[in-house]
C-alpha cells in the first residue's frame, strides 16, 4: 500500500482548514466572511482533491517507475498546477463573497427600485408608500429554497431575461419566518416607460396605438374604458394614471390580485410596490415535473385543463385567453396539490358583449406556425367564447409547438398495462388537439370527456400516486 494513501486525507483536511483560516484573515482584501463557511471549506477541500489528487496520481513514496515518473515531471508543469489550483480558489472566493453581498443587499435593492419608481411617477405610487414600507420591513432574505449553485448562476447578468425575481421569507408577528415564501418580481427592466409623458390621455393613446405583440391584448379596443373602470373599482388606491401605466408596462400587478379574488389559479399577491409585485411562492414550474412519475403528471394535467376551462368562461362578460402556455409559466405545488399560472402578461382579454356571434363558440383550428402559437384575434373576439385555451392545454400535454409528440408533457408513457387498460384516454387527448369535425363537434365537450378519463385513471390508481 502506498504510504501516501494513509497521509493524503489528513493532508487535505489540514490544508483546507488552513485555506479557510488564511482567507478569513485576508478579509480586508477579499471580504470573505458570512454565512457559507462550510461551503468554503468544501470548496477548498475539493480544490485540494483536484490538486493533490493529480499530484499523487503516481505514489511519490513508491518504487520503480512510479518514483521515476514523478521525478521526471517538469517543475514548470507542477507550477502550472499550483497556479490553476489558486485561480480556481480565488474565483470561487470572489463569487461567494459577491453572493453574500447580494443576499445582504436584496432588501435595500427593492427599496431602491421602489424609490426610483416613486420619483418617476409620485402621483402613481404615493399611495403605496406605507404598505410597501411595512412589507419590506418584514421580508428576510431566503437562501434555503434552492442549491447554492443556483445562487451563483443568479449573479450572472440578467439583461436578456424578461424576469427579475427574488425569493424572500416573511416574518411572523414575533419576527419568526412564516411558512409562506414571497417572490418579488420586477417588471420595468426595459426602462422604455421613462420616455413617456405621464398624462392619462397620452398613455391611453399609446395603449390604443400599440401593436400588442407583447403585453396584454384587449378586444374590442373601443370597450377598454369599461375594463379600466372595473380594475379601478378593485384597485381603489390607484389613480387612473397608475392604471394606464401598468396596462402599458405590465398588466400583472393589476390582474393577479383581481383574478385571485375570483379564485382563479394564480398566486396570492402580498403587495405591489411601483413596478414590483410580491406574490406567494406557489411551487416549481412544470419543467421540474416532466420526468416525474406518470400519475403525478396526470394529476397536474387534470388541474391544467380545469384551469384553462375557468379562464375560458372568464368573469362576467370578459373572457381570458392564454397565449403563452409553456412549462415555465405554470407552477405546481405537490404539498398543496395546486397549480398556478405565474405569467399572464400576454393574456388576451375579450369583452364578449361586443361579439358578433353572441350565442356561438369559436372553434380554433391549427395555424401553420412551427415553433410559435398562432391564433386569430378577430375570429375569437367575434364569438361569445373560444376553445383556444382547451386547444392550448391539450397540445401542451400531447406535443410541443413543432408538433413533436415526444415533447408533450404526458409523453413519457406509463406501463404497457396502463396504456392497454385506458386506451380511450389517449384517443380523447388526441381528439382534443385535432378536433376533427366528424368526431369533435364541441371541444368543450371533449375537454369534459378528457377530465373524466383523467379522473378514472387517478381514481383506479390512487394508492400508487
CSV table of C-alpha atoms in Angstrom, one decimal:
chain,number,residue,atom,x,y,z
A,1,UNK,CA,0.0,0.0,0.0
A,2,UNK,CA,1.3,3.4,-0.9
A,3,UNK,CA,2.2,5.4,2.3
A,4,UNK,CA,0.6,8.5,0.7
A,5,UNK,CA,-2.8,6.8,1.0
A,6,UNK,CA,-2.5,7.0,4.7
A,7,UNK,CA,-1.4,10.6,4.8
A,8,UNK,CA,-3.4,12.0,1.9
A,9,UNK,CA,-6.8,12.5,3.7
A,10,UNK,CA,-5.2,14.2,6.7
A,11,UNK,CA,-3.2,16.5,4.4
A,12,UNK,CA,-6.4,17.5,2.6
A,13,UNK,CA,-8.2,18.2,5.8
A,14,UNK,CA,-5.5,20.3,7.4
A,15,UNK,CA,-4.8,22.2,4.2
A,16,UNK,CA,-8.4,23.0,3.7
A,17,UNK,CA,-8.7,24.3,7.3
A,18,UNK,CA,-5.6,26.4,6.8
A,19,UNK,CA,-7.0,27.6,3.5
A,20,UNK,CA,-10.1,29.0,5.2
A,21,UNK,CA,-8.1,30.5,8.1
A,22,UNK,CA,-5.8,32.3,5.7
A,23,UNK,CA,-8.7,33.6,3.6
A,24,UNK,CA,-10.6,34.8,6.6
A,25,UNK,CA,-7.5,36.7,7.8
A,26,UNK,CA,-7.4,38.5,4.4
A,27,UNK,CA,-11.0,39.9,4.8
A,28,UNK,CA,-9.5,43.3,4.2
A,29,UNK,CA,-8.7,42.2,0.6
A,30,UNK,CA,-11.5,39.7,-0.2
A,31,UNK,CA,-14.1,40.5,2.5
A,32,UNK,CA,-14.5,36.7,2.7
A,33,UNK,CA,-16.9,36.2,5.6
A,34,UNK,CA,-20.5,35.4,6.0
A,35,UNK,CA,-22.9,32.5,6.1
A,36,UNK,CA,-21.2,30.0,3.9
A,37,UNK,CA,-18.2,28.8,6.0
A,38,UNK,CA,-19.0,25.1,5.5
A,39,UNK,CA,-19.3,25.6,1.7
A,40,UNK,CA,-16.0,27.5,1.6
A,41,UNK,CA,-14.4,24.6,3.5
A,42,UNK,CA,-15.9,22.2,0.9
A,43,UNK,CA,-14.6,24.3,-2.0
A,44,UNK,CA,-11.1,24.3,-0.5
A,45,UNK,CA,-11.3,20.6,0.1
A,46,UNK,CA,-12.5,19.9,-3.5
A,47,UNK,CA,-9.8,22.1,-4.8
A,48,UNK,CA,-7.2,20.2,-2.8
A,49,UNK,CA,-8.6,16.9,-4.1
A,50,UNK,CA,-8.0,18.1,-7.7
A,51,UNK,CA,-4.6,19.5,-6.9
A,52,UNK,CA,-3.2,16.8,-4.5
A,53,UNK,CA,-5.1,14.0,-6.2
A,54,UNK,CA,-3.4,14.8,-9.5
A,55,UNK,CA,-0.1,15.4,-7.8
A,56,UNK,CA,-0.1,12.0,-6.1
A,57,UNK,CA,-1.6,10.1,-9.1
A,58,UNK,CA,1.7,8.2,-9.0
A,59,UNK,CA,2.8,7.5,-5.5
A,60,UNK,CA,5.8,9.6,-4.6
A,61,UNK,CA,6.8,7.2,-1.9
A,62,UNK,CA,6.7,4.1,-4.2
A,63,UNK,CA,9.5,2.4,-6.0
A,64,UNK,CA,10.3,1.7,-9.6
A,65,UNK,CA,8.8,3.6,-12.5
A,66,UNK,CA,6.3,5.4,-10.3
A,67,UNK,CA,9.0,7.3,-8.5
A,68,UNK,CA,10.9,7.9,-11.7
A,69,UNK,CA,7.7,9.2,-13.3
A,70,UNK,CA,7.2,11.7,-10.5
A,71,UNK,CA,10.8,12.9,-10.6
A,72,UNK,CA,10.6,13.4,-14.4
A,73,UNK,CA,7.6,15.8,-14.2
A,74,UNK,CA,8.9,19.2,-15.1
A,75,UNK,CA,8.9,21.9,-12.4
A,76,UNK,CA,7.1,24.1,-14.9
A,77,UNK,CA,4.1,21.7,-15.1
A,78,UNK,CA,3.9,21.4,-11.3
A,79,UNK,CA,3.9,25.2,-11.1
A,80,UNK,CA,1.0,25.4,-13.6
A,81,UNK,CA,-0.9,23.0,-11.3
A,82,UNK,CA,-0.3,25.2,-8.4
A,83,UNK,CA,-1.5,28.3,-10.2
A,84,UNK,CA,-4.5,26.5,-11.6
A,85,UNK,CA,-5.5,25.5,-8.1
A,86,UNK,CA,-5.1,29.0,-6.8
A,87,UNK,CA,-7.0,30.5,-9.7
A,88,UNK,CA,-10.0,28.2,-9.0
A,89,UNK,CA,-9.9,29.0,-5.3
A,90,UNK,CA,-9.7,32.8,-5.9
A,91,UNK,CA,-12.5,32.7,-8.4
A,92,UNK,CA,-14.9,30.8,-6.1
A,93,UNK,CA,-13.8,33.0,-3.2
A,94,UNK,CA,-14.8,36.2,-5.1
A,95,UNK,CA,-18.1,34.6,-6.3
A,96,UNK,CA,-19.1,33.6,-2.8
A,97,UNK,CA,-18.2,37.0,-1.4
A,98,UNK,CA,-20.3,38.6,-4.1
A,99,UNK,CA,-23.2,36.2,-3.2
A,100,UNK,CA,-23.0,37.2,0.4
A,101,UNK,CA,-23.1,40.8,-0.6
A,102,UNK,CA,-26.0,40.3,-2.9
A,103,UNK,CA,-28.1,38.5,-0.3
A,104,UNK,CA,-27.4,41.1,2.3
A,105,UNK,CA,-28.4,43.9,-0.1
A,106,UNK,CA,-31.6,42.4,-1.5
A,107,UNK,CA,-33.9,44.4,0.7
A,108,UNK,CA,-32.1,47.6,0.0
A,109,UNK,CA,-32.2,46.9,-3.7
A,110,UNK,CA,-36.0,46.5,-3.6
A,111,UNK,CA,-36.4,49.7,-1.6
A,112,UNK,CA,-34.1,51.5,-4.1
A,113,UNK,CA,-36.3,50.3,-7.0
A,114,UNK,CA,-39.4,51.5,-5.3
A,115,UNK,CA,-37.8,54.9,-4.6
A,116,UNK,CA,-36.9,55.1,-8.3
A,117,UNK,CA,-40.4,54.3,-9.4
A,118,UNK,CA,-41.8,56.8,-6.9
A,119,UNK,CA,-39.5,59.5,-8.2
A,120,UNK,CA,-40.6,58.7,-11.8
A,121,UNK,CA,-44.3,58.9,-11.0
A,122,UNK,CA,-45.2,60.2,-7.5
A,123,UNK,CA,-48.9,60.5,-8.3
A,124,UNK,CA,-48.9,56.8,-9.4
A,125,UNK,CA,-47.2,55.2,-6.4
A,126,UNK,CA,-47.6,57.6,-3.5
A,127,UNK,CA,-50.5,55.7,-2.1
A,128,UNK,CA,-48.3,52.5,-1.8
A,129,UNK,CA,-45.6,54.0,0.5
A,130,UNK,CA,-47.0,53.0,3.9
A,131,UNK,CA,-48.0,49.4,2.9
A,132,UNK,CA,-44.7,48.8,1.0
A,133,UNK,CA,-42.6,50.2,3.9
A,134,UNK,CA,-44.3,47.7,6.2
A,135,UNK,CA,-43.9,44.9,3.8
A,136,UNK,CA,-40.2,45.4,3.2
A,137,UNK,CA,-39.6,45.5,6.9
A,138,UNK,CA,-41.0,42.0,7.2
A,139,UNK,CA,-39.1,40.5,4.4
A,140,UNK,CA,-36.0,38.4,5.1
A,141,UNK,CA,-33.5,37.0,2.5
A,142,UNK,CA,-34.3,33.4,1.8
A,143,UNK,CA,-31.3,31.2,0.8
A,144,UNK,CA,-32.6,27.8,1.7
A,145,UNK,CA,-35.0,27.2,-1.2
A,146,UNK,CA,-32.5,26.2,-3.8
A,147,UNK,CA,-28.9,24.9,-4.2
A,148,UNK,CA,-26.1,27.3,-3.7
A,149,UNK,CA,-25.0,26.8,-7.4
A,150,UNK,CA,-28.3,28.4,-8.4
A,151,UNK,CA,-27.5,31.4,-6.3
A,152,UNK,CA,-24.1,31.6,-8.1
A,153,UNK,CA,-25.8,31.5,-11.5
A,154,UNK,CA,-28.2,34.1,-10.4
A,155,UNK,CA,-25.2,36.5,-10.1
A,156,UNK,CA,-24.8,36.4,-13.9
A,157,UNK,CA,-26.2,39.3,-15.9
A,158,UNK,CA,-30.0,39.1,-16.4
A,159,UNK,CA,-30.4,41.7,-19.2
A,160,UNK,CA,-31.7,39.1,-21.7
A,161,UNK,CA,-34.3,37.7,-19.2
A,162,UNK,CA,-37.7,39.3,-19.0
A,163,UNK,CA,-38.0,38.3,-15.4
A,164,UNK,CA,-36.0,39.6,-12.4
A,165,UNK,CA,-37.2,37.5,-9.5
A,166,UNK,CA,-36.0,37.3,-5.9
A,167,UNK,CA,-37.3,34.9,-3.1
A,168,UNK,CA,-37.9,36.0,0.5
A,169,UNK,CA,-39.2,34.7,3.7
A,170,UNK,CA,-42.0,36.6,5.5
A,171,UNK,CA,-41.5,37.4,9.2
A,172,UNK,CA,-44.3,36.4,11.5
A,173,UNK,CA,-45.7,38.6,14.2
A,174,UNK,CA,-42.9,37.8,16.6
A,175,UNK,CA,-40.1,38.1,14.0
A,176,UNK,CA,-40.0,34.5,13.1
A,177,UNK,CA,-40.1,33.2,9.5
A,178,UNK,CA,-43.6,32.4,8.3
A,179,UNK,CA,-44.3,29.2,6.4
A,180,UNK,CA,-45.0,31.3,3.3
A,181,UNK,CA,-42.3,32.3,0.9
A,182,UNK,CA,-42.6,35.5,-1.1
A,183,UNK,CA,-41.4,36.0,-4.6
A,184,UNK,CA,-40.6,39.6,-5.7
A,185,UNK,CA,-40.9,40.3,-9.5
A,186,UNK,CA,-39.8,43.5,-11.1
A,187,UNK,CA,-41.4,44.3,-14.4
A,188,UNK,CA,-39.8,47.5,-15.7
A,189,UNK,CA,-36.4,46.4,-16.8
A,190,UNK,CA,-36.6,47.8,-20.3
A,191,UNK,CA,-36.9,51.4,-19.0
A,192,UNK,CA,-39.0,52.3,-22.0
A,193,UNK,CA,-41.5,54.0,-19.8
A,194,UNK,CA,-39.0,56.7,-18.8
A,195,UNK,CA,-39.6,58.4,-22.2
A,196,UNK,CA,-43.4,58.6,-21.8
A,197,UNK,CA,-45.4,61.7,-20.9
A,198,UNK,CA,-47.2,61.0,-17.6
A,199,UNK,CA,-50.7,62.1,-18.7
A,200,UNK,CA,-53.7,59.8,-18.8
A,201,UNK,CA,-54.6,60.9,-22.4
A,202,UNK,CA,-51.0,60.3,-23.6
A,203,UNK,CA,-50.8,56.8,-22.0
A,204,UNK,CA,-54.2,55.8,-23.2
A,205,UNK,CA,-53.3,56.8,-26.8
A,206,UNK,CA,-50.1,54.8,-26.5
A,207,UNK,CA,-52.1,51.7,-25.5
A,208,UNK,CA,-54.6,52.2,-28.3
A,209,UNK,CA,-51.9,52.7,-30.9
A,210,UNK,CA,-49.5,50.0,-29.8
A,211,UNK,CA,-49.2,46.8,-31.9
A,212,UNK,CA,-49.6,44.4,-29.0
A,213,UNK,CA,-47.1,41.7,-30.0
A,214,UNK,CA,-46.0,41.7,-26.3
A,215,UNK,CA,-48.1,42.5,-23.4
A,216,UNK,CA,-51.9,42.3,-22.8
A,217,UNK,CA,-54.2,42.4,-25.7
A,218,UNK,CA,-57.8,43.6,-25.4
A,219,UNK,CA,-60.7,43.3,-27.9
A,220,UNK,CA,-62.6,45.3,-28.9
A,221,UNK,CA,-60.4,48.3,-28.1
A,222,UNK,CA,-63.5,50.5,-28.1
A,223,UNK,CA,-64.6,48.9,-24.9
A,224,UNK,CA,-61.3,49.3,-23.0
A,225,UNK,CA,-62.6,52.1,-20.8
A,226,UNK,CA,-65.2,49.8,-19.2
A,227,UNK,CA,-62.4,47.3,-18.4
A,228,UNK,CA,-60.3,50.1,-16.9
A,229,UNK,CA,-63.2,51.2,-14.7
A,230,UNK,CA,-63.6,47.6,-13.5
A,231,UNK,CA,-59.9,47.5,-12.5
A,232,UNK,CA,-60.2,50.8,-10.7
A,233,UNK,CA,-63.1,49.6,-8.7
A,234,UNK,CA,-60.9,46.8,-7.3
A,235,UNK,CA,-57.7,48.8,-7.0
A,236,UNK,CA,-59.2,51.8,-5.2
A,237,UNK,CA,-55.9,53.1,-4.0
A,238,UNK,CA,-54.5,53.5,-7.6
A,239,UNK,CA,-55.1,56.6,-9.7
A,240,UNK,CA,-56.2,56.4,-13.4
A,241,UNK,CA,-52.7,57.4,-14.3
A,242,UNK,CA,-51.2,54.4,-12.5
A,243,UNK,CA,-53.8,52.0,-14.1
A,244,UNK,CA,-52.9,53.1,-17.6
A,245,UNK,CA,-49.2,52.9,-16.8
A,246,UNK,CA,-49.5,49.3,-15.6
A,247,UNK,CA,-51.5,48.4,-18.7
A,248,UNK,CA,-48.6,49.6,-20.8
A,249,UNK,CA,-45.6,48.3,-18.8
A,250,UNK,CA,-47.0,45.1,-17.4
A,251,UNK,CA,-50.6,44.3,-16.5
A,252,UNK,CA,-49.9,41.6,-13.9
A,253,UNK,CA,-49.9,44.0,-10.8
A,254,UNK,CA,-53.5,44.8,-11.9
A,255,UNK,CA,-54.7,41.4,-13.0
A,256,UNK,CA,-53.1,39.0,-10.5
A,257,UNK,CA,-54.8,40.3,-7.3
A,258,UNK,CA,-58.1,40.7,-9.1
A,259,UNK,CA,-58.1,37.2,-10.6
A,260,UNK,CA,-57.1,35.7,-7.2
A,261,UNK,CA,-60.1,37.4,-5.6
A,262,UNK,CA,-62.2,35.5,-8.1
A,263,UNK,CA,-60.5,32.2,-7.1
A,264,UNK,CA,-58.5,31.9,-10.4
A,265,UNK,CA,-55.4,29.7,-10.3
A,266,UNK,CA,-52.9,32.4,-9.7
A,267,UNK,CA,-50.5,33.1,-6.7
A,268,UNK,CA,-51.7,35.3,-3.9
A,269,UNK,CA,-50.4,38.8,-4.1
A,270,UNK,CA,-49.0,40.3,-0.8
A,271,UNK,CA,-48.1,43.7,-2.1
A,272,UNK,CA,-47.5,46.0,-5.1
A,273,UNK,CA,-44.7,48.5,-4.9
A,274,UNK,CA,-44.1,50.5,-8.0
A,275,UNK,CA,-43.3,48.0,-10.7
A,276,UNK,CA,-42.6,45.2,-8.3
A,277,UNK,CA,-45.2,42.7,-7.3
A,278,UNK,CA,-44.8,40.5,-4.2
A,279,UNK,CA,-46.5,37.1,-4.5
A,280,UNK,CA,-46.5,33.9,-2.7
A,281,UNK,CA,-44.1,31.2,-3.9
A,282,UNK,CA,-46.6,28.8,-5.4
A,283,UNK,CA,-44.4,25.9,-6.4
A,284,UNK,CA,-42.0,24.7,-9.1
A,285,UNK,CA,-42.5,25.2,-12.8
A,286,UNK,CA,-43.7,22.3,-14.9
A,287,UNK,CA,-40.2,21.7,-16.4
A,288,UNK,CA,-39.4,20.2,-13.0
A,289,UNK,CA,-42.2,17.6,-13.4
A,290,UNK,CA,-41.5,16.5,-17.0
A,291,UNK,CA,-39.7,13.4,-15.9
A,292,UNK,CA,-41.7,12.7,-12.8
A,293,UNK,CA,-44.0,9.6,-12.4
A,294,UNK,CA,-46.8,9.5,-14.9
A,295,UNK,CA,-49.6,9.5,-12.4
A,296,UNK,CA,-48.3,12.7,-10.8
A,297,UNK,CA,-48.1,14.3,-14.3
A,298,UNK,CA,-51.6,13.1,-15.0
A,299,UNK,CA,-52.8,14.8,-11.8
A,300,UNK,CA,-51.1,18.1,-12.9
A,301,UNK,CA,-52.7,17.7,-16.4
A,302,UNK,CA,-56.1,17.5,-14.8
A,303,UNK,CA,-55.5,20.7,-12.9
A,304,UNK,CA,-54.2,22.4,-16.0
A,305,UNK,CA,-57.3,21.5,-18.1
A,306,UNK,CA,-59.6,22.7,-15.3
A,307,UNK,CA,-57.7,26.0,-15.1
A,308,UNK,CA,-58.0,26.6,-18.8
A,309,UNK,CA,-61.7,26.0,-18.7
A,310,UNK,CA,-62.1,28.5,-15.9
A,311,UNK,CA,-60.1,31.2,-17.9
A,312,UNK,CA,-62.3,30.4,-21.0
A,313,UNK,CA,-65.5,31.1,-19.1
A,314,UNK,CA,-63.9,34.2,-17.5
A,315,UNK,CA,-65.6,36.8,-15.3
A,316,UNK,CA,-69.0,38.2,-16.3
A,317,UNK,CA,-68.7,39.4,-19.9
A,318,UNK,CA,-64.9,39.1,-20.0
A,319,UNK,CA,-63.1,36.0,-21.4
A,320,UNK,CA,-59.4,35.4,-20.8
A,321,UNK,CA,-57.3,33.5,-23.3
A,322,UNK,CA,-53.8,32.2,-22.5
A,323,UNK,CA,-51.4,32.9,-25.5
A,324,UNK,CA,-48.2,31.7,-23.9
A,325,UNK,CA,-48.9,28.3,-22.2
A,326,UNK,CA,-45.3,27.0,-21.6
A,327,UNK,CA,-43.8,24.9,-18.8
A,328,UNK,CA,-42.1,27.9,-17.2
A,329,UNK,CA,-45.3,29.9,-17.0
A,330,UNK,CA,-47.1,27.4,-14.9
A,331,UNK,CA,-46.1,26.1,-11.5
A,332,UNK,CA,-47.3,23.3,-9.2
A,333,UNK,CA,-47.1,22.7,-5.5
A,334,UNK,CA,-47.1,19.0,-4.5
A,335,UNK,CA,-47.8,19.8,-0.9
A,336,UNK,CA,-50.8,21.9,-1.7
A,337,UNK,CA,-51.8,19.9,-4.8
A,338,UNK,CA,-52.3,23.2,-6.5
A,339,UNK,CA,-51.5,24.6,-10.0
A,340,UNK,CA,-50.9,28.3,-10.7
A,341,UNK,CA,-50.3,30.5,-13.7
A,342,UNK,CA,-47.4,32.8,-12.8
A,343,UNK,CA,-47.0,34.8,-16.0
A,344,UNK,CA,-50.1,36.4,-17.6
A,345,UNK,CA,-48.5,39.4,-19.2
A,346,UNK,CA,-49.6,38.3,-22.7
A,347,UNK,CA,-53.2,37.5,-21.7
A,348,UNK,CA,-55.8,38.1,-24.4
A,349,UNK,CA,-58.8,39.7,-22.8
A,350,UNK,CA,-62.1,39.8,-24.8
A,351,UNK,CA,-65.2,41.7,-24.0
A,352,UNK,CA,-67.9,39.2,-25.1
A,353,UNK,CA,-70.5,42.0,-25.1
A,354,UNK,CA,-69.0,43.2,-28.4
A,355,UNK,CA,-69.2,39.7,-30.0
A,356,UNK,CA,-70.8,39.5,-33.4
A,357,UNK,CA,-72.0,35.9,-32.8
A,358,UNK,CA,-73.2,36.1,-29.2
A,359,UNK,CA,-74.5,32.6,-28.9
A,360,UNK,CA,-71.8,30.7,-30.7
A,361,UNK,CA,-68.4,29.2,-29.7
A,362,UNK,CA,-65.3,29.9,-31.7
A,363,UNK,CA,-63.6,26.7,-32.9
A,364,UNK,CA,-59.8,27.0,-33.0
A,365,UNK,CA,-58.0,25.2,-35.8
A,366,UNK,CA,-54.3,24.7,-36.1
A,367,UNK,CA,-52.5,27.5,-38.0
A,368,UNK,CA,-49.2,26.6,-39.5
A,369,UNK,CA,-46.5,28.3,-37.5
A,370,UNK,CA,-43.6,26.0,-36.4
A,371,UNK,CA,-42.2,26.9,-33.0
A,372,UNK,CA,-44.9,29.5,-32.3
A,373,UNK,CA,-48.5,29.7,-31.2
A,374,UNK,CA,-50.7,31.4,-33.8
A,375,UNK,CA,-54.4,32.4,-33.5
A,376,UNK,CA,-56.8,34.9,-35.0
A,377,UNK,CA,-57.8,37.7,-32.5
A,378,UNK,CA,-60.6,38.9,-34.8
A,379,UNK,CA,-62.2,35.4,-35.1
A,380,UNK,CA,-62.0,34.8,-31.3
A,381,UNK,CA,-63.4,38.2,-30.4
A,382,UNK,CA,-66.3,37.7,-32.8
A,383,UNK,CA,-67.7,34.9,-30.7
A,384,UNK,CA,-69.2,34.6,-27.2
A,385,UNK,CA,-66.3,32.3,-26.2
A,386,UNK,CA,-63.5,30.3,-27.8
A,387,UNK,CA,-62.0,26.9,-27.2
A,388,UNK,CA,-58.5,28.3,-27.7
A,389,UNK,CA,-57.4,27.6,-24.1
A,390,UNK,CA,-58.6,24.0,-24.3
A,391,UNK,CA,-56.6,23.5,-27.5
A,392,UNK,CA,-53.5,25.1,-25.8
A,393,UNK,CA,-53.8,22.7,-22.8
A,394,UNK,CA,-54.3,19.6,-24.9
A,395,UNK,CA,-51.5,20.5,-27.2
A,396,UNK,CA,-49.1,21.1,-24.3
A,397,UNK,CA,-50.0,17.7,-22.9
A,398,UNK,CA,-49.6,15.9,-26.2
A,399,UNK,CA,-46.9,17.7,-28.2
A,400,UNK,CA,-44.7,20.8,-28.5
A,401,UNK,CA,-45.1,23.8,-30.8
A,402,UNK,CA,-43.3,21.9,-33.5
A,403,UNK,CA,-45.9,19.1,-33.2
A,404,UNK,CA,-43.3,16.8,-31.9
A,405,UNK,CA,-45.2,14.2,-29.8
A,406,UNK,CA,-42.1,13.1,-28.0
A,407,UNK,CA,-42.0,16.5,-26.3
A,408,UNK,CA,-45.5,16.5,-24.8
A,409,UNK,CA,-45.9,16.8,-21.0
A,410,UNK,CA,-47.6,13.4,-20.9
A,411,UNK,CA,-45.2,11.8,-23.4
A,412,UNK,CA,-43.3,9.6,-21.0
A,413,UNK,CA,-45.9,6.9,-21.0
A,414,UNK,CA,-46.9,4.7,-18.1
A,415,UNK,CA,-46.5,0.9,-18.1
A,416,UNK,CA,-47.9,-1.0,-21.1
A,417,UNK,CA,-50.7,-2.4,-18.9
A,418,UNK,CA,-52.0,1.2,-18.2
A,419,UNK,CA,-51.9,2.0,-21.9
A,420,UNK,CA,-53.9,-1.1,-22.7
A,421,UNK,CA,-56.3,-0.6,-19.8
A,422,UNK,CA,-57.1,3.0,-20.7
A,423,UNK,CA,-56.9,3.4,-24.5
A,424,UNK,CA,-59.7,6.0,-24.5
A,425,UNK,CA,-57.6,8.4,-22.6
A,426,UNK,CA,-55.0,8.7,-25.4
A,427,UNK,CA,-57.7,8.8,-28.1
A,428,UNK,CA,-59.6,11.6,-26.3
A,429,UNK,CA,-56.4,13.6,-25.8
A,430,UNK,CA,-55.6,13.4,-29.5
A,431,UNK,CA,-59.2,14.3,-30.4
A,432,UNK,CA,-58.9,17.4,-28.1
A,433,UNK,CA,-55.9,18.5,-30.1
A,434,UNK,CA,-57.0,17.8,-33.7
A,435,UNK,CA,-60.8,18.0,-33.1
A,436,UNK,CA,-61.9,16.6,-36.5
A,437,UNK,CA,-65.4,17.8,-37.3
A,438,UNK,CA,-66.8,14.3,-37.8
A,439,UNK,CA,-65.9,13.3,-34.2
A,440,UNK,CA,-65.5,16.6,-32.4
A,441,UNK,CA,-68.5,18.9,-32.7
A,442,UNK,CA,-67.5,20.8,-29.5
A,443,UNK,CA,-64.0,20.9,-27.9
A,444,UNK,CA,-65.6,21.9,-24.6
A,445,UNK,CA,-67.4,18.6,-24.5
A,446,UNK,CA,-64.3,16.7,-25.4
A,447,UNK,CA,-62.5,18.5,-22.6
A,448,UNK,CA,-65.1,17.2,-20.1
A,449,UNK,CA,-64.7,13.7,-21.5
A,450,UNK,CA,-60.9,14.0,-21.1
A,451,UNK,CA,-61.3,15.2,-17.5
A,452,UNK,CA,-63.4,12.1,-16.9
A,453,UNK,CA,-60.7,9.9,-18.3
A,454,UNK,CA,-58.1,11.6,-16.1
A,455,UNK,CA,-60.3,11.1,-13.0
A,456,UNK,CA,-60.9,7.5,-13.8
A,457,UNK,CA,-57.2,6.6,-14.1
A,458,UNK,CA,-56.3,8.6,-11.0
A,459,UNK,CA,-59.1,7.0,-9.0
A,460,UNK,CA,-58.2,3.5,-10.1
A,461,UNK,CA,-54.5,4.1,-9.2
A,462,UNK,CA,-54.9,6.3,-6.1
A,463,UNK,CA,-52.7,4.0,-4.0
A,464,UNK,CA,-49.8,4.5,-6.5
A,465,UNK,CA,-49.7,8.3,-6.5
